[in-house]
Short mmCIF file of C-alpha atoms in Angstrom, two decimals:
data_model
loop_
_atom_site.label_atom_id
_atom_site.label_comp_id
_atom_site.label_asym_id
_atom_site.label_seq_id
_atom_site.Cartn_x
_atom_site.Cartn_y
_atom_site.Cartn_z
CA MET A 1 0.00 0.00 0.00
CA ASN A 2 1.50 3.35 -1.03
CA PHE A 3 1.20 6.59 0.95
CA ARG A 4 -1.81 7.96 -0.91
CA GLU A 5 -3.79 4.75 -0.52
CA GLU A 6 -2.95 4.52 3.19
CA PHE A 7 -3.74 8.18 3.85
CA LYS A 8 -7.07 7.94 1.99
CA LEU A 9 -8.00 4.88 4.07
CA LEU A 10 -7.12 6.66 7.33
CA LEU A 11 -9.21 9.67 6.32
CA ARG A 12 -12.20 7.48 5.60
CA ALA A 13 -11.69 5.52 8.83
CA ARG A 14 -11.59 8.82 10.79
CA TYR A 15 -8.18 8.36 12.35
CA PRO A 16 -8.00 11.62 14.35
CA LEU A 17 -4.23 12.05 14.84
CA MET A 18 -1.58 11.15 12.27
CA TYR A 19 2.18 11.65 12.49
CA ILE A 20 4.20 11.81 9.26
CA PRO A 21 8.01 11.83 9.62
CA THR A 22 9.48 13.49 6.52
CA TYR A 23 11.82 16.26 5.42
CA GLU A 24 9.71 16.90 2.32
CA GLU A 25 7.04 19.26 3.63
CA GLU A 26 6.08 20.67 0.25
CA ARG A 27 5.74 17.29 -1.41
CA VAL A 28 3.75 15.65 1.41
CA GLU A 29 1.45 18.66 1.75
CA THR A 30 0.72 18.52 -1.97
CA ALA A 31 -0.19 14.83 -1.66
CA ILE A 32 -2.40 15.52 1.39
CA ARG A 33 -4.25 18.33 -0.38
CA GLU A 34 -4.88 16.19 -3.44
CA GLU A 35 -6.28 13.34 -1.34
CA ALA A 36 -8.35 15.74 0.77
CA THR A 37 -9.84 17.15 -2.44
CA ASN A 38 -10.64 13.64 -3.66
CA GLN A 39 -12.35 12.85 -0.34
CA GLY A 40 -15.26 15.27 -0.60
CA ASN A 41 -13.20 18.40 -1.27
CA ARG A 42 -12.13 18.75 2.36
CA PRO A 43 -10.53 22.09 3.25
CA VAL A 44 -6.89 21.92 4.42
CA TYR A 45 -5.48 24.28 7.06
CA THR A 46 -1.75 24.54 7.75
CA TRP A 47 -0.13 25.90 10.92
CA ASP A 48 3.42 26.67 11.90
CA PHE A 49 4.90 28.40 14.93
CA VAL A 50 6.01 31.55 13.07
CA ASP A 51 3.02 32.33 10.80
CA GLY A 52 0.13 30.62 12.59
CA TYR A 53 -2.74 29.22 10.48
CA GLN A 54 -2.88 29.56 6.71
CA GLY A 55 -5.58 28.41 4.29
CA ASN A 56 -8.57 30.46 5.45
CA PRO A 57 -8.57 34.27 5.02
CA ASN A 58 -10.69 34.71 8.16
CA ASP A 59 -8.20 32.87 10.36
CA THR A 60 -4.86 33.81 8.81
CA GLY A 61 -2.22 34.10 11.54
CA PHE A 62 -4.38 32.53 14.25
CA GLY A 63 -2.31 30.61 16.83
CA LYS A 64 0.93 32.37 15.88
CA ARG A 65 3.65 31.43 18.42
CA ASN A 66 1.00 29.58 20.45
CA PRO A 67 0.89 25.79 19.85
CA LEU A 68 -1.91 25.26 22.40
CA GLN A 69 -4.07 27.83 20.65
CA ALA A 70 -3.42 25.99 17.40
CA LEU A 71 -5.24 22.97 18.88
CA GLU A 72 -8.04 25.11 20.34
CA PHE A 73 -8.73 26.41 16.82
CA ILE A 74 -10.03 22.94 15.91
CA GLU A 75 -12.84 23.29 18.42
CA LYS A 76 -13.91 26.57 16.76
CA LEU A 77 -14.77 24.70 13.56
CA SER A 78 -18.28 23.37 13.01
CA PRO A 79 -18.54 19.77 14.36
CA ASN A 80 -19.95 18.51 11.07
CA ALA A 81 -17.57 20.41 8.80
CA PRO A 82 -14.83 18.16 7.37
CA ALA A 83 -11.24 19.43 7.55
CA VAL A 84 -7.60 18.34 7.50
CA LEU A 85 -5.28 20.31 9.76
CA ILE A 86 -1.52 20.16 9.13
CA LEU A 87 0.71 21.18 12.06
CA ARG A 88 4.33 21.66 11.04
CA ASP A 89 7.23 20.84 13.41
CA TYR A 90 4.73 20.06 16.15
CA HIS A 91 6.95 17.32 17.62
CA ARG A 92 8.81 20.10 19.49
CA PHE A 93 5.78 20.74 21.72
CA LEU A 94 4.61 17.21 22.51
CA GLU A 95 6.46 17.01 25.84
CA ASP A 96 4.36 19.90 27.20
CA VAL A 97 1.73 18.50 29.59
CA ALA A 98 -0.98 20.89 28.33
CA ILE A 99 -0.32 19.96 24.68
CA SER A 100 -0.25 16.23 25.45
CA ARG A 101 -3.52 16.41 27.41
CA LYS A 102 -5.22 18.51 24.73
CA LEU A 103 -4.22 16.07 21.97
CA ARG A 104 -5.65 13.13 23.93
CA ASN A 105 -8.88 15.05 24.51
CA LEU A 106 -9.09 15.86 20.79
CA ALA A 107 -8.44 12.21 19.89
CA ARG A 108 -11.65 11.34 21.72
CA LEU A 109 -13.63 14.27 20.33
CA LEU A 110 -12.65 13.80 16.67
CA LYS A 111 -13.70 10.15 16.54
CA SER A 112 -17.22 11.47 15.87
CA GLN A 113 -16.19 14.33 13.56
CA PRO A 114 -14.85 14.30 9.95
CA LYS A 115 -11.61 16.02 10.94
CA ASN A 116 -8.01 14.81 10.93
CA ILE A 117 -4.92 16.35 12.50
CA VAL A 118 -1.61 15.66 10.73
CA LEU A 119 1.65 16.37 12.56
CA LEU A 120 4.64 16.87 10.25
CA SER A 121 8.15 16.35 11.58
CA PRO A 122 11.59 15.55 10.15
CA ARG A 123 11.90 12.71 12.66
CA ILE A 124 9.83 10.61 15.05
CA ALA A 125 9.79 11.98 18.59
CA ILE A 126 6.66 10.69 20.32
CA PRO A 127 6.35 10.79 24.12
CA GLU A 128 5.17 7.56 25.73
CA ASP A 129 1.79 8.97 26.78
CA LEU A 130 0.90 9.74 23.12
CA THR A 131 1.93 6.46 21.51
CA GLU A 132 -1.64 5.09 21.67
CA VAL A 133 -3.34 8.09 20.03
CA LEU A 134 -0.82 8.95 17.27
CA THR A 135 -0.69 6.86 14.09
CA VAL A 136 2.66 7.01 12.26
CA VAL A 137 2.34 7.11 8.47
CA GLU A 138 5.46 6.61 6.36
CA PHE A 139 6.07 8.99 3.44
CA PRO A 140 8.57 7.41 1.04
CA LEU A 141 11.19 9.17 -1.03
CA PRO A 142 10.21 9.80 -4.66
CA ALA A 143 9.95 6.74 -6.88
CA ALA A 144 11.56 6.41 -10.31
CA VAL A 145 8.35 7.45 -12.12
CA GLU A 146 8.09 10.68 -10.08
CA ILE A 147 11.76 11.46 -10.64
CA LYS A 148 11.50 10.94 -14.40
CA THR A 149 8.47 13.25 -14.57
CA GLU A 150 10.33 15.95 -12.63
CA VAL A 151 13.48 15.63 -14.78
CA GLU A 152 11.38 15.95 -17.94
CA ARG A 153 9.65 19.03 -16.50
CA LEU A 154 13.00 20.69 -15.70
CA LEU A 155 14.31 19.90 -19.17
CA GLN A 156 11.36 21.48 -20.99
CA ALA A 157 12.91 24.91 -20.39
CA THR A 158 16.24 23.90 -21.94
CA GLY A 159 14.94 21.98 -24.94
CA ASN A 160 17.37 19.22 -23.99
CA THR A 161 16.06 15.67 -24.30
CA PRO A 162 18.50 13.02 -22.98
CA SER A 163 18.78 9.65 -24.66
CA GLY A 164 16.96 6.68 -23.15
CA LYS A 165 20.09 5.24 -21.50
CA PHE A 166 21.24 8.61 -20.14
CA MET A 167 17.74 9.28 -18.78
CA ASP A 168 17.69 5.85 -17.10
CA ASP A 169 21.15 6.45 -15.57
CA LEU A 170 20.10 9.91 -14.40
CA VAL A 171 16.87 8.70 -12.80
CA ARG A 172 18.63 5.76 -11.12
CA SER A 173 21.33 8.07 -9.74
CA CYS A 174 18.64 10.39 -8.30
CA GLN A 175 16.87 7.60 -6.43
CA GLY A 176 17.35 8.01 -2.68
CA LEU A 177 17.27 11.83 -2.81
CA SER A 178 14.40 14.06 -1.76
CA MET A 179 12.62 15.94 -4.54
CA ASP A 180 14.05 19.26 -3.29
CA ARG A 181 17.60 17.92 -3.53
CA ILE A 182 16.94 16.51 -7.00
CA ARG A 183 15.68 19.89 -8.19
CA ARG A 184 18.65 21.71 -6.68
CA VAL A 185 21.36 19.46 -8.07
CA LEU A 186 19.80 19.32 -11.56
CA ALA A 187 19.27 23.10 -11.59
CA ARG A 188 22.93 23.47 -10.64
CA ALA A 189 23.97 21.24 -13.55
CA ILE A 190 21.74 23.11 -16.02
CA ALA A 191 23.04 26.47 -14.76
CA SER A 192 26.64 25.28 -15.31
CA HIS A 193 26.39 24.44 -19.00
CA GLY A 194 22.80 25.07 -20.10
CA GLU A 195 21.84 21.41 -20.37
CA LEU A 196 22.21 18.05 -18.70
CA GLN A 197 25.24 16.00 -19.74
CA PRO A 198 26.32 12.41 -18.91
CA GLU A 199 28.99 13.66 -16.49
CA ASP A 200 26.25 15.29 -14.41
CA VAL A 201 25.43 11.81 -13.08
CA ASP A 202 28.62 12.13 -10.96
CA LEU A 203 27.30 15.43 -9.59
CA VAL A 204 24.10 13.69 -8.53
CA LEU A 205 26.06 10.84 -6.93
CA GLU A 206 28.08 13.34 -4.89
CA GLU A 207 24.84 14.89 -3.67
CA LYS A 208 23.67 11.41 -2.76
CA ARG A 209 26.83 10.77 -0.72
CA GLN A 210 26.21 14.04 1.13
CA THR A 211 22.61 13.03 1.87
CA ILE A 212 23.59 9.60 3.15
CA ARG A 213 26.25 11.11 5.39
CA GLN A 214 23.62 13.42 6.88
CA THR A 215 21.40 10.49 7.86
CA GLN A 216 24.17 9.50 10.33
CA ILE A 217 22.95 5.92 9.93
CA LEU A 218 24.42 4.78 6.62
CA ASP A 219 27.84 5.43 5.08
CA PHE A 220 28.40 5.56 1.33
CA TYR A 221 31.55 3.52 0.74
CA PRO A 222 33.70 4.04 -2.37
CA THR A 223 35.03 0.68 -3.55
CA THR A 224 38.20 -0.16 -5.46
CA GLU A 225 38.66 -3.76 -4.29
CA ASP A 226 38.04 -6.47 -6.85
CA ILE A 227 37.32 -10.15 -6.44
CA SER A 228 40.86 -10.86 -7.65
CA ASP A 229 42.13 -9.03 -4.55
CA ILE A 230 40.74 -11.83 -2.36
CA GLY A 231 43.19 -14.66 -1.80
CA GLY A 232 41.47 -18.04 -1.69
CA LEU A 233 37.70 -18.35 -0.93
CA ASP A 234 37.17 -20.04 -4.30
CA ASN A 235 33.71 -21.45 -3.50
CA LEU A 236 32.46 -18.03 -2.42
CA LYS A 237 33.99 -16.29 -5.45
CA ASP A 238 32.40 -18.81 -7.82
CA TRP A 239 29.02 -18.22 -6.14
CA LEU A 240 29.35 -14.45 -6.53
CA ILE A 241 30.57 -14.52 -10.13
CA ARG A 242 27.63 -16.76 -11.08
CA ARG A 243 25.22 -14.09 -9.78
CA GLY A 244 26.97 -11.11 -11.34
CA GLY A 245 24.22 -10.50 -13.90
CA SER A 246 21.27 -11.15 -11.61
CA PHE A 247 20.30 -7.47 -11.29
CA THR A 248 19.79 -6.92 -15.02
CA GLU A 249 16.51 -6.65 -16.88
CA ARG A 250 17.52 -9.75 -18.84
CA ALA A 251 17.54 -11.71 -15.56
CA ARG A 252 14.01 -10.44 -14.77
CA GLN A 253 12.77 -11.57 -18.20
CA TYR A 254 14.35 -14.97 -17.56
CA GLY A 255 12.33 -15.18 -14.33
CA LEU A 256 15.20 -14.88 -11.85
CA PRO A 257 14.41 -13.15 -8.55
CA HIS A 258 16.81 -10.56 -7.18
CA PRO A 259 19.55 -12.13 -5.00
CA ARG A 260 18.70 -11.43 -1.34
CA GLY A 261 22.09 -11.49 0.30
CA LEU A 262 24.53 -13.65 2.20
CA MET A 263 25.89 -14.10 5.70
CA LEU A 264 29.66 -14.42 6.09
CA VAL A 265 30.61 -16.16 9.31
CA GLY A 266 34.13 -16.83 10.48
CA ILE A 267 37.27 -15.91 12.26
CA GLN A 268 38.36 -12.28 12.46
CA GLY A 269 40.70 -11.08 9.75
CA THR A 270 39.83 -13.74 7.17
CA GLY A 271 38.50 -11.36 4.48
CA LYS A 272 34.79 -11.01 5.26
CA SER A 273 34.75 -7.18 5.06
CA LEU A 274 37.01 -7.22 2.00
CA THR A 275 34.54 -9.57 0.31
CA ALA A 276 31.64 -7.14 0.93
CA LYS A 277 33.58 -4.35 -0.78
CA ALA A 278 34.64 -6.59 -3.65
CA ILE A 279 31.03 -7.69 -4.29
CA ALA A 280 29.88 -4.09 -4.77
CA HIS A 281 32.82 -3.26 -7.04
CA HIS A 282 32.49 -6.42 -9.13
CA TRP A 283 28.74 -5.97 -9.59
CA HIS A 284 29.09 -2.18 -10.21
CA LEU A 285 26.66 -1.37 -7.39
CA PRO A 286 26.86 1.35 -4.70
CA LEU A 287 27.99 0.07 -1.30
CA LEU A 288 26.19 1.28 1.83
CA ARG A 289 27.61 0.40 5.24
CA LEU A 290 25.27 0.16 8.20
CA ASP A 291 26.55 0.59 11.74
CA VAL A 292 23.71 -1.08 13.65
CA GLY A 293 24.63 0.85 16.80
CA ARG A 294 23.54 4.07 15.09
CA LEU A 295 19.98 2.77 14.82
CA PHE A 296 19.44 3.10 18.55
CA GLY A 297 18.22 6.45 19.89
CA GLY A 298 17.20 7.66 23.33
CA LEU A 299 13.61 8.73 22.63
CA VAL A 300 10.60 6.42 22.53
CA GLY A 301 10.11 5.21 18.97
CA GLU A 302 13.32 6.84 17.68
CA SER A 303 15.18 3.54 17.18
CA GLU A 304 12.30 2.02 15.21
CA SER A 305 12.06 5.24 13.17
CA ARG A 306 15.77 5.12 12.32
CA THR A 307 15.41 1.48 11.27
CA ARG A 308 12.57 2.39 8.92
CA GLN A 309 14.60 5.33 7.60
CA MET A 310 17.56 3.04 6.91
CA ILE A 311 15.31 0.63 5.00
CA GLN A 312 13.71 3.49 3.08
CA VAL A 313 17.05 4.96 1.99
CA ALA A 314 18.53 1.56 1.06
CA GLU A 315 15.47 0.65 -1.05
CA ALA A 316 15.45 4.05 -2.72
CA LEU A 317 19.10 3.53 -3.73
CA ALA A 318 18.49 0.00 -5.02
CA PRO A 319 20.05 -1.83 -6.71
CA CYS A 320 22.79 -1.60 -4.09
CA VAL A 321 24.81 -3.65 -1.60
CA LEU A 322 24.03 -3.09 2.10
CA TRP A 323 26.99 -4.15 4.24
CA ILE A 324 26.33 -4.86 7.94
CA ASP A 325 29.62 -5.53 9.70
CA GLU A 326 29.74 -7.65 12.87
CA ILE A 327 25.98 -8.04 13.13
CA ASP A 328 26.47 -10.49 16.01
CA LYS A 329 27.58 -7.65 18.32
CA ALA A 330 24.35 -5.73 17.73
CA PHE A 331 21.79 -8.49 18.24
CA SER A 332 23.46 -10.92 20.65
CA GLY A 333 21.59 -11.71 23.87
CA LEU A 334 18.33 -10.06 22.82
CA GLY A 335 16.31 -11.34 25.77
CA SER A 336 18.73 -10.08 28.41
CA LYS A 337 19.01 -6.46 27.21
CA GLY A 338 17.32 -4.05 29.60
CA ASP A 339 16.07 -1.50 27.07
CA ALA A 340 12.29 -1.98 27.38
CA GLY A 341 12.27 -4.20 24.30
CA THR A 342 13.74 -1.61 21.89
CA THR A 343 16.42 -4.00 20.57
CA SER A 344 13.83 -6.74 20.06
CA ARG A 345 11.56 -4.38 18.10
CA VAL A 346 14.43 -3.14 15.92
CA PHE A 347 15.52 -6.74 15.33
CA GLY A 348 11.95 -7.77 14.47
CA THR A 349 11.57 -4.93 11.96
CA PHE A 350 14.93 -5.76 10.39
CA ILE A 351 14.47 -9.53 9.96
CA THR A 352 10.90 -9.06 8.68
CA TRP A 353 12.29 -6.76 6.02
CA LEU A 354 15.03 -9.29 5.22
CA ALA A 355 12.41 -11.99 4.63
CA GLU A 356 9.84 -9.90 2.75
CA LYS A 357 11.86 -7.36 0.76
CA THR A 358 11.32 -7.35 -2.98
CA SER A 359 13.68 -4.48 -3.78
CA PRO A 360 17.15 -5.33 -5.18
CA VAL A 361 19.07 -4.61 -1.97
CA PHE A 362 21.76 -7.26 -1.58
CA VAL A 363 22.54 -7.58 2.13
CA VAL A 364 26.02 -8.74 3.17
CA ALA A 365 26.18 -9.41 6.92
CA THR A 366 29.37 -10.48 8.66
CA ALA A 367 29.62 -12.20 12.04
CA ASN A 368 32.45 -13.57 14.18
CA ASP A 369 30.35 -15.29 16.85
CA ILE A 370 27.50 -17.06 15.08
CA GLN A 371 26.24 -18.78 18.23
CA SER A 372 25.32 -15.44 19.82
CA LEU A 373 22.90 -14.62 17.01
CA PRO A 374 19.18 -15.39 17.43
CA PRO A 375 18.20 -18.50 15.42
CA GLU A 376 15.59 -16.47 13.49
CA MET A 377 18.42 -14.60 11.78
CA LEU A 378 19.78 -17.82 10.27
CA ARG A 379 16.47 -19.20 9.00
CA LYS A 380 16.30 -19.87 5.26
CA GLY A 381 14.72 -16.96 3.43
CA ARG A 382 16.62 -14.22 5.24
CA PHE A 383 19.78 -14.83 3.18
CA ASP A 384 20.45 -16.80 0.02
CA GLU A 385 23.40 -18.54 1.63
CA ILE A 386 25.53 -18.66 4.77
CA PHE A 387 29.26 -19.08 4.13
CA PHE A 388 31.92 -20.02 6.67
CA VAL A 389 35.21 -18.19 6.11
CA GLY A 390 37.90 -20.11 7.96
CA LEU A 391 41.65 -19.81 8.32
CA PRO A 392 43.44 -20.06 4.97
CA SER A 393 45.22 -23.24 4.00
CA GLN A 394 48.85 -23.20 2.86
CA GLU A 395 47.73 -22.90 -0.77
CA GLU A 396 45.49 -19.95 0.10
CA ARG A 397 48.24 -18.28 2.11
CA LYS A 398 50.37 -18.42 -1.03
CA ALA A 399 47.59 -16.63 -2.90
CA ILE A 400 47.28 -14.01 -0.14
CA PHE A 401 51.03 -13.33 -0.08
CA ASN A 402 50.98 -13.09 -3.86
CA VAL A 403 48.12 -10.54 -3.85
CA HIS A 404 49.83 -8.27 -1.30
CA LEU A 405 53.35 -8.53 -2.71
CA SER A 406 52.07 -7.94 -6.26
CA ARG A 407 50.62 -4.66 -4.99
CA LEU A 408 53.62 -3.66 -2.82
CA ARG A 409 56.55 -4.85 -4.99
CA PRO A 410 55.24 -5.73 -8.47
CA HIS A 411 58.68 -5.16 -10.04
CA ASN A 412 60.45 -7.38 -7.51
CA LEU A 413 57.89 -10.14 -6.87
CA LYS A 414 60.12 -13.02 -7.97
CA SER A 415 62.72 -12.22 -5.29
CA TYR A 416 60.33 -13.41 -2.56
CA ASP A 417 60.06 -17.08 -1.64
CA ILE A 418 56.26 -17.23 -1.45
CA ASP A 419 56.17 -21.03 -1.00
CA ARG A 420 58.37 -20.75 2.09
CA LEU A 421 56.38 -17.81 3.47
CA ALA A 422 53.12 -19.76 3.16
CA TYR A 423 54.69 -22.82 4.81
CA GLU A 424 56.11 -20.82 7.75
CA THR A 425 52.85 -19.01 8.62
CA PRO A 426 50.40 -21.74 9.75
CA ASP A 427 47.21 -20.47 11.45
CA PHE A 428 47.77 -16.93 10.12
CA SER A 429 44.69 -15.08 8.85
CA GLY A 430 44.76 -12.78 5.84
CA ALA A 431 44.81 -9.68 8.06
CA GLU A 432 47.73 -11.10 10.06
CA ILE A 433 49.66 -11.83 6.88
CA GLU A 434 49.11 -8.23 5.74
CA GLN A 435 50.30 -6.89 9.09
CA THR A 436 53.37 -9.14 8.92
CA LEU A 437 54.29 -7.56 5.59
CA VAL A 438 53.87 -4.08 7.07
CA GLU A 439 56.21 -5.01 9.94
CA ALA A 440 58.75 -6.40 7.45
CA MET A 441 58.63 -3.12 5.52
CA HIS A 442 59.38 -1.24 8.75
CA ILE A 443 62.43 -3.48 9.27
CA GLY A 444 63.74 -2.83 5.76
CA PHE A 445 62.94 0.91 5.83
CA SER A 446 64.74 1.42 9.16
CA GLN A 447 67.90 -0.07 7.58
CA ASN A 448 67.64 1.92 4.31
CA ARG A 449 67.02 -1.15 2.12
CA ASP A 450 64.15 -3.07 0.63
CA PHE A 451 62.49 -5.70 2.79
CA THR A 452 63.25 -9.37 2.07
CA THR A 453 61.81 -12.83 2.66
CA ASP A 454 63.90 -13.09 5.82
CA ASP A 455 62.40 -9.83 7.11
CA ILE A 456 58.90 -11.21 6.57
CA LEU A 457 59.80 -14.44 8.37
CA GLU A 458 61.30 -12.46 11.28
CA ALA A 459 58.12 -10.38 11.53
CA ALA A 460 56.01 -13.57 11.40
CA SER A 461 58.04 -15.16 14.21
CA GLN A 462 57.17 -12.20 16.44
CA THR A 463 53.45 -12.39 15.65
CA ILE A 464 51.09 -14.51 17.74
CA PRO A 465 48.07 -15.25 15.54
CA LEU A 466 44.53 -15.11 16.90
CA ALA A 467 44.20 -18.84 16.23
CA ARG A 468 46.56 -19.45 19.15
CA THR A 469 45.15 -16.84 21.57
CA ALA A 470 41.47 -17.70 21.02
CA VAL A 471 41.71 -21.47 20.54
CA GLU A 472 38.39 -22.36 22.17
CA GLN A 473 36.36 -19.76 20.24
CA ILE A 474 37.86 -20.77 16.90
CA GLN A 475 37.41 -24.46 17.63
CA GLN A 476 33.70 -23.87 18.39
CA LEU A 477 33.30 -21.96 15.12
CA GLN A 478 34.99 -24.72 13.14
CA GLU A 479 32.87 -27.41 14.78
CA TRP A 480 29.74 -25.38 13.99
CA ALA A 481 30.75 -25.11 10.34
CA ALA A 482 31.88 -28.75 10.12
CA SER A 483 28.41 -29.86 11.26
CA GLY A 484 27.01 -28.76 7.89
CA ARG A 485 25.25 -25.55 9.01
CA ALA A 486 27.10 -23.39 6.48
CA ARG A 487 28.81 -23.69 3.12
CA LEU A 488 32.59 -23.49 3.15
CA ALA A 489 33.88 -20.38 1.38
CA SER A 490 37.13 -22.17 0.47
CA LYS A 491 37.82 -25.32 -1.48
CA HIS A 492 41.19 -25.77 0.23
CA SER A 493 40.80 -24.13 3.64
CA SER A 494 42.24 -25.78 6.73
CA LEU A 495 38.69 -26.77 7.75
CA SER A 496 37.76 -28.30 4.38
CA GLU A 497 40.98 -30.34 4.48
CA ARG A 498 40.01 -31.56 7.96
CA ILE A 499 36.50 -32.50 6.81
CA GLN A 500 37.90 -34.45 3.85
CA ARG A 501 40.18 -36.37 6.21
CA GLN A 502 37.15 -37.31 8.35
CA MET A 503 35.14 -38.60 5.36
#
């Protein structure tokens, strides 16, 4: 159900108090007026703290700088006269005891009158005593059809008509922005050179990065890593390469659904985060990183609102990759958290979206401690696949050394004994191998020479890998994966070699 359908239904059902969290006042007010006109030509009054009421010449300015008087105005209207009253930024006054009491009184009164109060706010901030009387209505960001109509309207003045592909790229790049931002950035591009050009897509993407940063929930990650930068993990790479074209229109015509996502479970430093970045780069999709901790706010309903905002932005930017790093730290021990059930509600909203989403948002979640996650998270349907990323085998360590040394010393690669390095670093993760190379470079740099194989081996001898300091945790993870609860990301990992020996 879209916003207009839901709002029309609430008008007809006489919901007295509605709360719409949105930054797009102009756009939502236009939609409300159109629906009010369709529902018996209802008059619409708007109020704000500075100018008071607008919409009726007899009452212009009434309630100026007086939010309580703004509510008393409703009682001045004829009981049988239909009306929609829009109160802007009214969330700032809801903590006032007089305002709260008056709203609850009006909620009772308006059940028998054809009037609706709509509170507009850039965010959800509902005190606990008003949660039962206020109905939150989501107002989504503009869809592709709306954006295309607006772009065509802006271009009428320039006489510039972009080609079909350029128009599609432009519309897709604008998804996830408010209509005001779209108008501003396109007007800026037109003012620069009198028309829209293909390079203006980059201008729109920069505006999108700015918008995402301002949400303080999601980060827009630039990606340069490729799948070839991952040493080992052959099973996982094959799985990803096979799905590289799954977001195309050709895949839809074939009948393929959008890939949902995958869970990467394993030991720290084994390339899970690198894989998330490489997926986005290989599939040419934007990468959004979610810090789950940022979803939680101090006000009642704020955490749930931020979760819905995150989902809204991610879906508006689709197709995209949503990377959730260390998801186990956010949702472990749900039942024991003393936060009045906020974490449970956020978790419920999130996993419901994972199971029911139809938008092409590919979710990549990483976890180090799989056993701390609620079992609902691992149920089939949330993710396409769960992969276990274990410690690299000797063959994979060779590949990892080769990747890093090819980047650091491409002209001198053959001078390093990679076979020996892989043999002498058992139980080392990819991150530990990288850090060993950094330490070897420090040794060589301090002696005014290039670093050598011996320097790398010396650095490795001074490194105690996590596999030796967290033996019990890693053993539990490996036993969990060996029991068949996840696919192995590597064909030749130390765990897959162990499983083959057992068979």
